[in-house]
Coordinates of C-alpha atoms in Angstrom, one line a residue:
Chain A
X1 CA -101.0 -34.6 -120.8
X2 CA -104.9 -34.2 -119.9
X3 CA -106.1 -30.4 -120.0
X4 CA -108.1 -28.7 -117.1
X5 CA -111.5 -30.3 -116.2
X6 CA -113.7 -29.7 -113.5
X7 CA -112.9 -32.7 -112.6
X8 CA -109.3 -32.7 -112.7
X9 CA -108.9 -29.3 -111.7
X10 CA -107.0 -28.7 -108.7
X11 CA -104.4 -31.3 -109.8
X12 CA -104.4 -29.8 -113.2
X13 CA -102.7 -26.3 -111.5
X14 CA -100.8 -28.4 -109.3
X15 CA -99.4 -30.5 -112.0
X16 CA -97.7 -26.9 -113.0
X17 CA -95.4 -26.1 -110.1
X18 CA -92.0 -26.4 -111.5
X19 CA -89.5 -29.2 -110.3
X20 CA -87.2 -27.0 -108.5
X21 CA -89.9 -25.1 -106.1
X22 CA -89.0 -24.7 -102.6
X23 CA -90.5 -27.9 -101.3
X24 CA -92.8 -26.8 -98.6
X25 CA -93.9 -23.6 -100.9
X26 CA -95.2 -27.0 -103.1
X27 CA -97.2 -28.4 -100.1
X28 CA -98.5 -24.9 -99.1
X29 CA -99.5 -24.3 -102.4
X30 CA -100.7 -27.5 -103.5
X31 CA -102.6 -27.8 -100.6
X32 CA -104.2 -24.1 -101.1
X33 CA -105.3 -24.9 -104.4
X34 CA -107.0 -27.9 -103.2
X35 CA -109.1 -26.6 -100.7
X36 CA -109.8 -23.9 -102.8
X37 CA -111.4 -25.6 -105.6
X38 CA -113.5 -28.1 -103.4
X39 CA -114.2 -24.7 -101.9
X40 CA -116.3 -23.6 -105.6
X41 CA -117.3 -27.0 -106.6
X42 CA -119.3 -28.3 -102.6
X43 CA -121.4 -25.1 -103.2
X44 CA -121.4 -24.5 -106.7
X45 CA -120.2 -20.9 -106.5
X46 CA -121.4 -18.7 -109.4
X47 CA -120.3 -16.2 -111.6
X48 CA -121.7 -13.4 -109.8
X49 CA -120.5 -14.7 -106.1
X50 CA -116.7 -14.7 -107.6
X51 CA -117.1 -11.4 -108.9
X52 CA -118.1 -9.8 -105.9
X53 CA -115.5 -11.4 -104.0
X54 CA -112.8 -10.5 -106.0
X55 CA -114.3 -7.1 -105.6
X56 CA -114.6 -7.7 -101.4
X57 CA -110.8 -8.7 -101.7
X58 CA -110.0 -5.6 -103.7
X59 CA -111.4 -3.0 -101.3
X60 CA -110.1 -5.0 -98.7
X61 CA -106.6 -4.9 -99.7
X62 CA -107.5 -0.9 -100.6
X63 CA -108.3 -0.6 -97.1
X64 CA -104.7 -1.1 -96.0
X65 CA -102.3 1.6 -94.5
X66 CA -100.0 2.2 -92.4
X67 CA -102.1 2.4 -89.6
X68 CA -104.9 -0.1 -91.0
X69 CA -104.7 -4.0 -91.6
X70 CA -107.7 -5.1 -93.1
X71 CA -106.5 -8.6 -94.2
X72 CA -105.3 -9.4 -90.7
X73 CA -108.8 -8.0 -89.4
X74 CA -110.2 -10.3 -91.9
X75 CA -108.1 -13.3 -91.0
X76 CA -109.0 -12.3 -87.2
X77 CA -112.7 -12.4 -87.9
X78 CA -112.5 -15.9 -89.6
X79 CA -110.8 -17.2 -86.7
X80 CA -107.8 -18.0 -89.0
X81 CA -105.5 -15.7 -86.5
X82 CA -106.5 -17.7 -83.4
X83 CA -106.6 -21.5 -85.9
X84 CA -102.5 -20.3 -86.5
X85 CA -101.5 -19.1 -83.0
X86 CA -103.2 -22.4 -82.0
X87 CA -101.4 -24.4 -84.5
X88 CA -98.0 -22.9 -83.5
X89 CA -98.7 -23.1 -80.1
X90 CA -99.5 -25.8 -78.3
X91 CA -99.1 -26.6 -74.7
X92 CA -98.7 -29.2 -72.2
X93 CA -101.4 -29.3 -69.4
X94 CA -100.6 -26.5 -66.6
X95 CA -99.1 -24.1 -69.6
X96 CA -100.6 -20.7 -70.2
X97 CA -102.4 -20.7 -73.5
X98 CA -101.5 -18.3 -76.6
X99 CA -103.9 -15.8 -77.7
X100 CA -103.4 -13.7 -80.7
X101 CA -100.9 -10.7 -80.5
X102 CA -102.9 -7.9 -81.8
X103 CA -101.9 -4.8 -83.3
X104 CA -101.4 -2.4 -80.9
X105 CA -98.2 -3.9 -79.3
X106 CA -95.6 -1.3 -79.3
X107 CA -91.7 -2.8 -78.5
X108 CA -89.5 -1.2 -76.0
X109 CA -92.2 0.0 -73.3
X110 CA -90.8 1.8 -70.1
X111 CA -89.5 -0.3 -67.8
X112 CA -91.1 0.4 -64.1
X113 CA -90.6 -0.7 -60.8
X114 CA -93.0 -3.2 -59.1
X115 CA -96.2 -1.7 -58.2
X116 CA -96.0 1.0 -60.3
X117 CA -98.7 2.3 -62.0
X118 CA -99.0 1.9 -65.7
X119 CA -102.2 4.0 -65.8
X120 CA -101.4 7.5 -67.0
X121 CA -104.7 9.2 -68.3
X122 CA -106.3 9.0 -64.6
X123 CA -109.4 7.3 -66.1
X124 CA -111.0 3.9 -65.6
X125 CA -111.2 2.3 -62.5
X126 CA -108.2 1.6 -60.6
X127 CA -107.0 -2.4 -60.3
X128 CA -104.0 -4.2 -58.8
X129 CA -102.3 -6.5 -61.2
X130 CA -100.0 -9.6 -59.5
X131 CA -98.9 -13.0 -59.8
X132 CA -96.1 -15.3 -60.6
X133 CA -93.9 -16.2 -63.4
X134 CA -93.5 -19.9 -62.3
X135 CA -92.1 -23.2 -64.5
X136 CA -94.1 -26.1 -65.0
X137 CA -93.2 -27.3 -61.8
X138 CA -94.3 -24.7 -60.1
X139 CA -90.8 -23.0 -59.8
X140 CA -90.4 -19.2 -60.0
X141 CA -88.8 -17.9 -62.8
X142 CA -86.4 -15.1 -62.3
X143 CA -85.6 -12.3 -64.9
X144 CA -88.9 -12.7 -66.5
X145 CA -90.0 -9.8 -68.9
X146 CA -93.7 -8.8 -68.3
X147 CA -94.7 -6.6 -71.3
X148 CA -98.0 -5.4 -70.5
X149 CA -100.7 -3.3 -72.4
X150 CA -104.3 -2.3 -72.6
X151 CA -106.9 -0.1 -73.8
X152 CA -107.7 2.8 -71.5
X153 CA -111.5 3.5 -70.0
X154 CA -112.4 5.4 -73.7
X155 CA -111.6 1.7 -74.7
X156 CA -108.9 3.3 -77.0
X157 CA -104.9 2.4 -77.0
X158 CA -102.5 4.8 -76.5
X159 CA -101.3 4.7 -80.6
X160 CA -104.9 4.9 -81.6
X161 CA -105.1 8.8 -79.3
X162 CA -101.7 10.5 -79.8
X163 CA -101.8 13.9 -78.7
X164 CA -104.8 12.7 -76.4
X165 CA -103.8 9.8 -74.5
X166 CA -100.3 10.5 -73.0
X167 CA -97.3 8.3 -74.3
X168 CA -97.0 4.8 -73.0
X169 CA -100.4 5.0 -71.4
X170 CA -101.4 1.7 -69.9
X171 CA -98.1 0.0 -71.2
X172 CA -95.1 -1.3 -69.6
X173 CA -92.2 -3.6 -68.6
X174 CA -91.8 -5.4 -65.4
X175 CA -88.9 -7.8 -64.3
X176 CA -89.2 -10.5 -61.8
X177 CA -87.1 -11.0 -59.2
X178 CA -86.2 -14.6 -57.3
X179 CA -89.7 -14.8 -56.4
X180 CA -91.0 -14.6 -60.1
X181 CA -93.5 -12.3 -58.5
X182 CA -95.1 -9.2 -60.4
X183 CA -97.7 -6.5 -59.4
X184 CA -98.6 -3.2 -60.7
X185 CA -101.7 -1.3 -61.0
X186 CA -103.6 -0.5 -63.8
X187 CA -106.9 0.3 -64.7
X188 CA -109.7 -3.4 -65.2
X189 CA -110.4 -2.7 -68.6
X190 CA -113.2 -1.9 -71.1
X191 CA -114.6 -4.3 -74.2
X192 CA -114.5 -2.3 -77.1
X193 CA -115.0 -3.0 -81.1
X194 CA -112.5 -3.6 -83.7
X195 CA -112.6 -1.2 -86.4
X196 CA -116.0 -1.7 -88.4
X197 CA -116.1 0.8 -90.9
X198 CA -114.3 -1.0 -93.5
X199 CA -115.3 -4.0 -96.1
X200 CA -114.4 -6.5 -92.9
X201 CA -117.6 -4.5 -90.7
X202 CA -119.5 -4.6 -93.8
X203 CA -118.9 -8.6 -93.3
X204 CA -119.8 -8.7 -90.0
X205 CA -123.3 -7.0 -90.7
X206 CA -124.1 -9.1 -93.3
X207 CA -123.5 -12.1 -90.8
X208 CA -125.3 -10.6 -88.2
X209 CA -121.8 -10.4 -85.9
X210 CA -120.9 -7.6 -83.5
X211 CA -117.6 -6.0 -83.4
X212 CA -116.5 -5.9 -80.0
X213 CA -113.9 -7.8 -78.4
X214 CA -114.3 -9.0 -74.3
X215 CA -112.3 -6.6 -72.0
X216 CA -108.5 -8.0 -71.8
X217 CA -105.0 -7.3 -70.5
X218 CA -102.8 -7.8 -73.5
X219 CA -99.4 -9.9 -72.0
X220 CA -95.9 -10.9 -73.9
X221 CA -93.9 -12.6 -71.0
X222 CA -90.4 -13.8 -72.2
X223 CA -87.7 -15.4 -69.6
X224 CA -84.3 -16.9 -71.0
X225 CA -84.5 -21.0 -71.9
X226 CA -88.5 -20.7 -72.0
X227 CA -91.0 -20.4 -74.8
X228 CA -92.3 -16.5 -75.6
X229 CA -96.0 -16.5 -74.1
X230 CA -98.0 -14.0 -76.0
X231 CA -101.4 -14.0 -74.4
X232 CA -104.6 -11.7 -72.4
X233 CA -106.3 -12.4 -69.5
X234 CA -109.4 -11.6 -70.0
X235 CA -112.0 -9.9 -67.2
X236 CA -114.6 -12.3 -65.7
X237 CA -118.0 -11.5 -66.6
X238 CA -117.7 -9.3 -69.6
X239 CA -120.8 -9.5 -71.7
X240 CA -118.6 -10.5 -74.9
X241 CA -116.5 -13.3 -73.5
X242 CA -118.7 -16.3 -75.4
X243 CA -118.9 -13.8 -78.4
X244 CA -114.8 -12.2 -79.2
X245 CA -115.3 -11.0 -82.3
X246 CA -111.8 -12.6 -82.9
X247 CA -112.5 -15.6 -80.9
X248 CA -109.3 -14.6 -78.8
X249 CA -111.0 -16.5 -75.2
X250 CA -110.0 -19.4 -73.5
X251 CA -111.4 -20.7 -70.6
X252 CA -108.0 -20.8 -69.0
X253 CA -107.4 -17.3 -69.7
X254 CA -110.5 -15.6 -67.9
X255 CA -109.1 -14.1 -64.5
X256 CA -111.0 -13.0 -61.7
X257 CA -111.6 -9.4 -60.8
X258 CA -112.0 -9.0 -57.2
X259 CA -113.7 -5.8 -55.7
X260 CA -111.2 -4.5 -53.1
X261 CA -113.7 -2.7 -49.8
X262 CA -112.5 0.8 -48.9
X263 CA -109.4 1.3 -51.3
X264 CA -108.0 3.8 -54.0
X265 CA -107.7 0.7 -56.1
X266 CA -110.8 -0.7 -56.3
X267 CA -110.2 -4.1 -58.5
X268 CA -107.6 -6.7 -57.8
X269 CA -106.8 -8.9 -60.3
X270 CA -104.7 -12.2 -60.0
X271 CA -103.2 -14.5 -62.4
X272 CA -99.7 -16.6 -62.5
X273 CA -97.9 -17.4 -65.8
X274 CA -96.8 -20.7 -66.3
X275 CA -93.8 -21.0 -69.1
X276 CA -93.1 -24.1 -70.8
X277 CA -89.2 -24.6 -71.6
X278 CA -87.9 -23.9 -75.2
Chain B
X1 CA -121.3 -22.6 -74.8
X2 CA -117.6 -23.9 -75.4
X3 CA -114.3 -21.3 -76.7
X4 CA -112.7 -21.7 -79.9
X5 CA -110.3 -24.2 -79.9
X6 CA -107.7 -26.4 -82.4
X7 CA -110.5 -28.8 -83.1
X8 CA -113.5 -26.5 -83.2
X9 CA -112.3 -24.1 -85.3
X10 CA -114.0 -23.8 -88.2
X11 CA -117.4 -24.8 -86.0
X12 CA -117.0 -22.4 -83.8
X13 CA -116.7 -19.5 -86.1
X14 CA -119.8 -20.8 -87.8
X15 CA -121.9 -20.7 -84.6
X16 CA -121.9 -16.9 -85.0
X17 CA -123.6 -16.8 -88.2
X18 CA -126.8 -14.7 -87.6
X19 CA -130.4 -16.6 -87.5
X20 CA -131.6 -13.5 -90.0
X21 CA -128.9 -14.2 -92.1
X22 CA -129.0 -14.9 -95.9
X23 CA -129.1 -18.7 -96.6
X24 CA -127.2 -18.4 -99.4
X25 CA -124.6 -16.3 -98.0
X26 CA -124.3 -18.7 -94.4
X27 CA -124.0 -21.4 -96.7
X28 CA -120.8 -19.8 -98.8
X29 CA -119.2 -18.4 -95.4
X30 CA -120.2 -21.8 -93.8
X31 CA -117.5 -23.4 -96.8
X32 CA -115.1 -21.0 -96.6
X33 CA -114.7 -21.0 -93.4
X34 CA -114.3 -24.7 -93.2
X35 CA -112.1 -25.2 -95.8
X36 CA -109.6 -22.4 -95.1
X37 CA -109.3 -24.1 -91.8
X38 CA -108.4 -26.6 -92.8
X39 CA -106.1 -25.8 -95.4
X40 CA -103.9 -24.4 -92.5
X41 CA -104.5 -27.8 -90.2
X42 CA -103.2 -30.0 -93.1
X43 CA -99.9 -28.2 -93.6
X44 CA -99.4 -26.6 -90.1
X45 CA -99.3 -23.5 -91.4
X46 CA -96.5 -21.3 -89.8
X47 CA -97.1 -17.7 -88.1
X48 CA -94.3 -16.4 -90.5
X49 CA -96.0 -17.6 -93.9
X50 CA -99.6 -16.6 -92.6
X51 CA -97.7 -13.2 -91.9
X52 CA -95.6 -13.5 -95.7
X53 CA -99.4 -14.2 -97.1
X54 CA -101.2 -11.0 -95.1
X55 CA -98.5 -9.2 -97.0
X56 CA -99.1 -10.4 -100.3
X57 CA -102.9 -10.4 -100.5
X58 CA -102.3 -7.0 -99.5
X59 CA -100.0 -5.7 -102.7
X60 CA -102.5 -7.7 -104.8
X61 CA -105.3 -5.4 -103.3
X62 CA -103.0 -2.3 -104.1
X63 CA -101.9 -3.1 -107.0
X64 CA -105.4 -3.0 -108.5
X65 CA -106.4 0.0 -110.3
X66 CA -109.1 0.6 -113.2
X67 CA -106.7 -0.9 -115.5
X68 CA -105.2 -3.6 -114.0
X69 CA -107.3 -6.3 -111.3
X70 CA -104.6 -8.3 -110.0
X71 CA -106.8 -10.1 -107.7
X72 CA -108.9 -11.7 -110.9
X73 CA -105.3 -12.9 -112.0
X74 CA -104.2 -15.1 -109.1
X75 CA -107.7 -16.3 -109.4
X76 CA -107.1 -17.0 -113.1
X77 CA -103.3 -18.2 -112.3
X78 CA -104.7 -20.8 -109.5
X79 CA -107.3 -22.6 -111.9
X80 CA -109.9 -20.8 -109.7
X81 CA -111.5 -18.6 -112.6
X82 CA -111.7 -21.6 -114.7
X83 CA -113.0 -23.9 -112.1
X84 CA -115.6 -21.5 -111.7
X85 CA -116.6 -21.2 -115.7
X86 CA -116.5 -24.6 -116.0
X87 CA -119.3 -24.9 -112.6
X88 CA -121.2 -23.0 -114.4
X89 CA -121.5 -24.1 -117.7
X90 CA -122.1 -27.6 -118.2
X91 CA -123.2 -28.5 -121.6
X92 CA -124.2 -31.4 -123.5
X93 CA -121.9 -33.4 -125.6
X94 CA -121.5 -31.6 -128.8
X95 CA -122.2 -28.0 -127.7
X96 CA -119.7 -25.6 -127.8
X97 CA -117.5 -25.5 -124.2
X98 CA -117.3 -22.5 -122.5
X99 CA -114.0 -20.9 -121.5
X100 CA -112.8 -17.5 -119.5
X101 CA -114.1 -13.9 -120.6
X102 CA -110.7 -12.2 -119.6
X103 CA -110.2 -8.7 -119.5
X104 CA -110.0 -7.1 -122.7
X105 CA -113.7 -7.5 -124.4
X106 CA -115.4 -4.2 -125.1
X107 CA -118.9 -4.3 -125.6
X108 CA -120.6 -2.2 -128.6
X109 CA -117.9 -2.9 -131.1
X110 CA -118.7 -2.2 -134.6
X111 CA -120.7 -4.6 -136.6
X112 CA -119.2 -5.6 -140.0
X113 CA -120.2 -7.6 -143.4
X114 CA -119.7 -11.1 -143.4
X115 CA -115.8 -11.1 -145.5
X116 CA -115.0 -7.7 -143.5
X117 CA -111.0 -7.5 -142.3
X118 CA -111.1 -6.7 -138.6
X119 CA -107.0 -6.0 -138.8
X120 CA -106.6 -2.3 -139.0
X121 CA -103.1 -2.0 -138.5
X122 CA -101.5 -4.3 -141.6
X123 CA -99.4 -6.3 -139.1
X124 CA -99.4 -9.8 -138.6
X125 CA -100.2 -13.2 -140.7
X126 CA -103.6 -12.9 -142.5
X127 CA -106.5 -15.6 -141.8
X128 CA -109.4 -16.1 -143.2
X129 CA -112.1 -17.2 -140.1
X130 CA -115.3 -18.9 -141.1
X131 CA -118.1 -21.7 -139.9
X132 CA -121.3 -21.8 -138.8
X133 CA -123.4 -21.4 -135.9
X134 CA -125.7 -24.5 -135.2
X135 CA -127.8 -25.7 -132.6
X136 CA -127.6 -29.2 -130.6
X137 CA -129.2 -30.7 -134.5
X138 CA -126.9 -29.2 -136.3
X139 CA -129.3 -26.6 -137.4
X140 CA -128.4 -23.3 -138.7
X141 CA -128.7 -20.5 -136.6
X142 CA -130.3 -17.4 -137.8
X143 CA -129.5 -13.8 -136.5
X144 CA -126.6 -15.1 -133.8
X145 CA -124.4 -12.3 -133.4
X146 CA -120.6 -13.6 -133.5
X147 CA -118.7 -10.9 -131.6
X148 CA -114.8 -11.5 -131.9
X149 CA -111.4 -9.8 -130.3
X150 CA -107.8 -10.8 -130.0
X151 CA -104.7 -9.7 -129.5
X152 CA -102.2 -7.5 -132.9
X153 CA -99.3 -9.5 -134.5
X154 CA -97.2 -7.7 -131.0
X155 CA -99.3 -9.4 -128.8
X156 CA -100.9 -6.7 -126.9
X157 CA -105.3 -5.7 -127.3
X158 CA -106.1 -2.8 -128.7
X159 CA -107.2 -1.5 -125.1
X160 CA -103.7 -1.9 -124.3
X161 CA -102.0 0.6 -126.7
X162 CA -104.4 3.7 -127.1
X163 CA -103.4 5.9 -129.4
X164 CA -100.8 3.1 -130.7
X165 CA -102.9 0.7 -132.7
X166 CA -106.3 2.6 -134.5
X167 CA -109.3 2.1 -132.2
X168 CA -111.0 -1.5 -132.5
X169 CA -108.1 -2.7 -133.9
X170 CA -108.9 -7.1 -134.5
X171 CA -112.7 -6.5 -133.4
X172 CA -116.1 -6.9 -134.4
X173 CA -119.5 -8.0 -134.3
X174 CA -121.1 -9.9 -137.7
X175 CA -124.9 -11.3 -137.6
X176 CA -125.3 -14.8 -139.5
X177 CA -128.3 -15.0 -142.0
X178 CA -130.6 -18.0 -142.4
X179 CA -127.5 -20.1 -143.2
X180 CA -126.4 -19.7 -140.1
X181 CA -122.6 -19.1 -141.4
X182 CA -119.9 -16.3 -140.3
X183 CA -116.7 -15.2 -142.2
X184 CA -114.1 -12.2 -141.5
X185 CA -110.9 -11.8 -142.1
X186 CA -108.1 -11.2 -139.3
X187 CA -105.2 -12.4 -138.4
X188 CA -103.7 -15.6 -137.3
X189 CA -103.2 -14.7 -133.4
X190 CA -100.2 -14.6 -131.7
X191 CA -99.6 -16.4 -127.6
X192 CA -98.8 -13.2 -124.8
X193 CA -98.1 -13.1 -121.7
X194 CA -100.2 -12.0 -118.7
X195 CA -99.3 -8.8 -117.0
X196 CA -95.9 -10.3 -114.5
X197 CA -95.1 -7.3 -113.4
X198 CA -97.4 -7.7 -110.2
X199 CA -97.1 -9.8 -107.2
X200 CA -99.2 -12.4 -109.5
X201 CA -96.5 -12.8 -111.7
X202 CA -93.4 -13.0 -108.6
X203 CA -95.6 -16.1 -107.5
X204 CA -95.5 -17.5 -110.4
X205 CA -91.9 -17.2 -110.6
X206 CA -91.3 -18.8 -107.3
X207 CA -93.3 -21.7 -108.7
X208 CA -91.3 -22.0 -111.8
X209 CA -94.2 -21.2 -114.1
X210 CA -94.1 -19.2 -117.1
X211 CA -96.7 -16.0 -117.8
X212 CA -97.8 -17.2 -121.0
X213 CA -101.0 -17.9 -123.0
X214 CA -101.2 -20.0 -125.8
X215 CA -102.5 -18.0 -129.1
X216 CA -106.2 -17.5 -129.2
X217 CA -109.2 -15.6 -130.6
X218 CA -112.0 -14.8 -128.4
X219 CA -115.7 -15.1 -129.0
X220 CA -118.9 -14.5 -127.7
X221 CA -121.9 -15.7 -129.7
X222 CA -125.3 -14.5 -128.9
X223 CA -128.8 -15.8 -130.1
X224 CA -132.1 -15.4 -129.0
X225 CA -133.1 -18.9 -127.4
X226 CA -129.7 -20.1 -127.0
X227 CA -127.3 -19.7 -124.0
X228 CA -124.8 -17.2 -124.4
X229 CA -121.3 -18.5 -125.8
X230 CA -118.0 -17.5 -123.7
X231 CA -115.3 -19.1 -125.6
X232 CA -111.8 -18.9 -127.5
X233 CA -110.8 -20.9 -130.1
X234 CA -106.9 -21.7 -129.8
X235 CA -104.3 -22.3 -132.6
X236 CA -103.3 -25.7 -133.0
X237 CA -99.5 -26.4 -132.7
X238 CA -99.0 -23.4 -130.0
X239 CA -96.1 -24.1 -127.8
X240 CA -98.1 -22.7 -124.4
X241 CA -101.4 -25.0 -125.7
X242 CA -100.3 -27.4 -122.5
X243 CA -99.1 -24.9 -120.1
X244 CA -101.7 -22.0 -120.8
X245 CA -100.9 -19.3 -117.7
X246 CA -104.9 -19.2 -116.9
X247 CA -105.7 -23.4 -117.6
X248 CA -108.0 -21.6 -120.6
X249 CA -107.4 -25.0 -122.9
X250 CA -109.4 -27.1 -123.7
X251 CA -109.4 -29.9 -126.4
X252 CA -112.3 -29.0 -128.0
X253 CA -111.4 -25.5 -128.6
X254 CA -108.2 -25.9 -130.5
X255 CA -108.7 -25.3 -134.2
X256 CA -107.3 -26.2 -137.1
X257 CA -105.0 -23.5 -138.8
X258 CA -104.7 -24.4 -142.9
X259 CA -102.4 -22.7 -145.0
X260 CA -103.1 -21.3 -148.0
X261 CA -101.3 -21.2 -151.2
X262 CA -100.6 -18.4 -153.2
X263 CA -103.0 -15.9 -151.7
X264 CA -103.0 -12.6 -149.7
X265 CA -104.9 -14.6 -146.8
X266 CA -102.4 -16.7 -145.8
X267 CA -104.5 -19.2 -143.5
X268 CA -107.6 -20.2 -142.9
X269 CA -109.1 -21.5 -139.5
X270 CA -112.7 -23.3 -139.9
X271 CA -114.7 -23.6 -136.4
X272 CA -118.3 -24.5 -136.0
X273 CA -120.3 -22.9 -133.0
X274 CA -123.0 -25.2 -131.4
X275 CA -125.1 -23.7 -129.0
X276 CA -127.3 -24.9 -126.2
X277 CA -130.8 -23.6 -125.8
X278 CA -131.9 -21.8 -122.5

């Protein structure tokens, strides 16, 4: 029995975990501690650094509602959100990439007809969504669920506005036929920031970091014997695409916006979805 | 320009750092985010535990209040508070080593005469504490002030039971003369555990740990031209002193516990404080 050291440190907690532990709570844990420590000791932390941090994690956890995650907002900042969505998710050539889920998902959206319009506030400008549910092989996929949402022009969900955005605005279900084709309109949405005004923005000010994220359709597509896609396509050009205060982009996900001449709907916007059995 | 990926995680997250931002600060978030990545690579961390994690972080953050800092104990639970002490004190062989402050010092307690009995409420064994302070030559130190707290004969500080146990019940300051030696009286302390009523203590649980610290008075010893003293001194023979809750231990720190016969003072505990100039 040797007793903590600096040297020794990490393997002197680690020596502590009982012998009947859930076996991958060891490796988590053992592995946490770890990193950790080599954390403190490849730049020395101090005293003073440590105590503000615990204090950083303490109005961070403070910060937390019901309506408010500041940890995952911390974890999103980090790019620890996207580093586990990429971990858990990856993809054969051809796939659709993951992107991280969000917050503002909300289950059992209306389900509309093709072409309908999920747009409700009558803001924003008008754009056709459509595309394909298709295999890896380039089959269509029948019965897929489209679950679609976005911000409105305000750049402000529907959940984050009640009693000023109606219900279900810019949200929706859609299910594809033998084709694997889907189309409704929407609205091309707006960039807008994460909320700032919490220890996570006080962060991001001290690292010279915006808050806004690139404007993006968010997607969860789900078809029976395939893999759960939760992803955005994200609008071509947006000032904030090399700079996603979440670091949400991929280049594969970055769909083109087309300006229709001479139309109500003056954006169309198309994108297939490639599912990868599972 | 090239989007987060897998493989450029922790890079790519670092590319945002401000130009105007503090060196110091880029070079701590430069770390953390490095090694947090890849603490998830190296164990392919799941979406469900990040998700079982964002939860707990957040009950530690809550469970915080003026009187209780949750966050400081899963830093003192994973070695990380030690690690941290130990960073940054390093001292020269024969000085005194430095361990945690915990949570329970008071500053301003009352200074006593060298002999005083800091043990207001009668409970517990008596001991008789005494030694000297010295510098690196073994040279008395004149005027250090030796300020001392620990736990009743029930286990619990002062600060923990107002109104139970008199005000600065086992605490006090004493000033050495020329002779650079110290003596009270108090009582031979008694191994408690942390508070486990807290998300901290249902990890420690899961990893078949116990809450326990090994028996221990605290100092902190003062002089003008020396480095300021952060220490414990533990009682030999404790059954925690190789499983100490916080990883407090340290060889040098255990002291000698002599009984005494026939007296009112049942034991005496001789320890020698050597400080480092600075």
């Amino acid at each position: 029995m040797s007793y903590f050291t600096e040297e020794n440190s990490a393997d002197a907690v680690n020596a502590r975990i009982g012998a009947d532990t859930d076996p991958r709570l060891r490796e988590v844990m053992t592995a946490l501690v770890k990193h950790l420590h080599a954390f403190a000791r490849d730049i020395t932390l101090t005293q003073d650094e440590w105590d503000y941090a615990i204090g950083f994690l303490t109005r961070t956890g403070q910060m937390c509602s019901d309506e408010r995650q500041e940890f995952i907002l911390l974890s999103d900042v980090l790019g620890f959100s996207m580093l586990v969505d990429s971990i858990n998710n990856r993809r054969p050539a051809g796939a659709t990439e993951n992107t991280v889920f969000g917050p503002f998902h909300v289950a059992d959206a209306p389900i509309r007809e093709m072409g309908a319009n999920i747009s409700l506030d009558g803001k924003g400008e008008s754009c056709l969504f459509e595309g394909r549910v298709l295999d890896l092989d380039g089959n269509p996929i029948k019965g897929a669920c489209i679950d679609v949402w976005s911000d409105n022009a305000d750049g402000y969900y529907d959940v984050q506005q009640p009693g000023i955005q109606p219900k279900w605005n810019n949200r929706g279900r859609f299910f594809t036929g033998a084709d694997g084709r889907y189309s409704f309109r929407g609205i091309k949405p707006v960039s807008y920031p994460i909320p700032d005004d919490g220890p996570v923005g006080q962060m991001l000010g001290h690292l010279g970091r915006h808050p806004f994220r690139p404007a993006h359709m968010h997607y969860l597509v789900i078809a029976p014997g395939f893999q759960k896609l939760v992803t955005h396509t994200f609008v071509g050009g947006d000032e904030y695409l090399t700079s996603d205060a979440v670091f949400g982009v991929k280049q594969s996900l970055i769909a083109p916006y087309e300006r229709l001449e001479g139309a109500d709907t003056v954006w169309r916007s198309p994108f297939d979805f490639v599912l990868v059995p599972g």
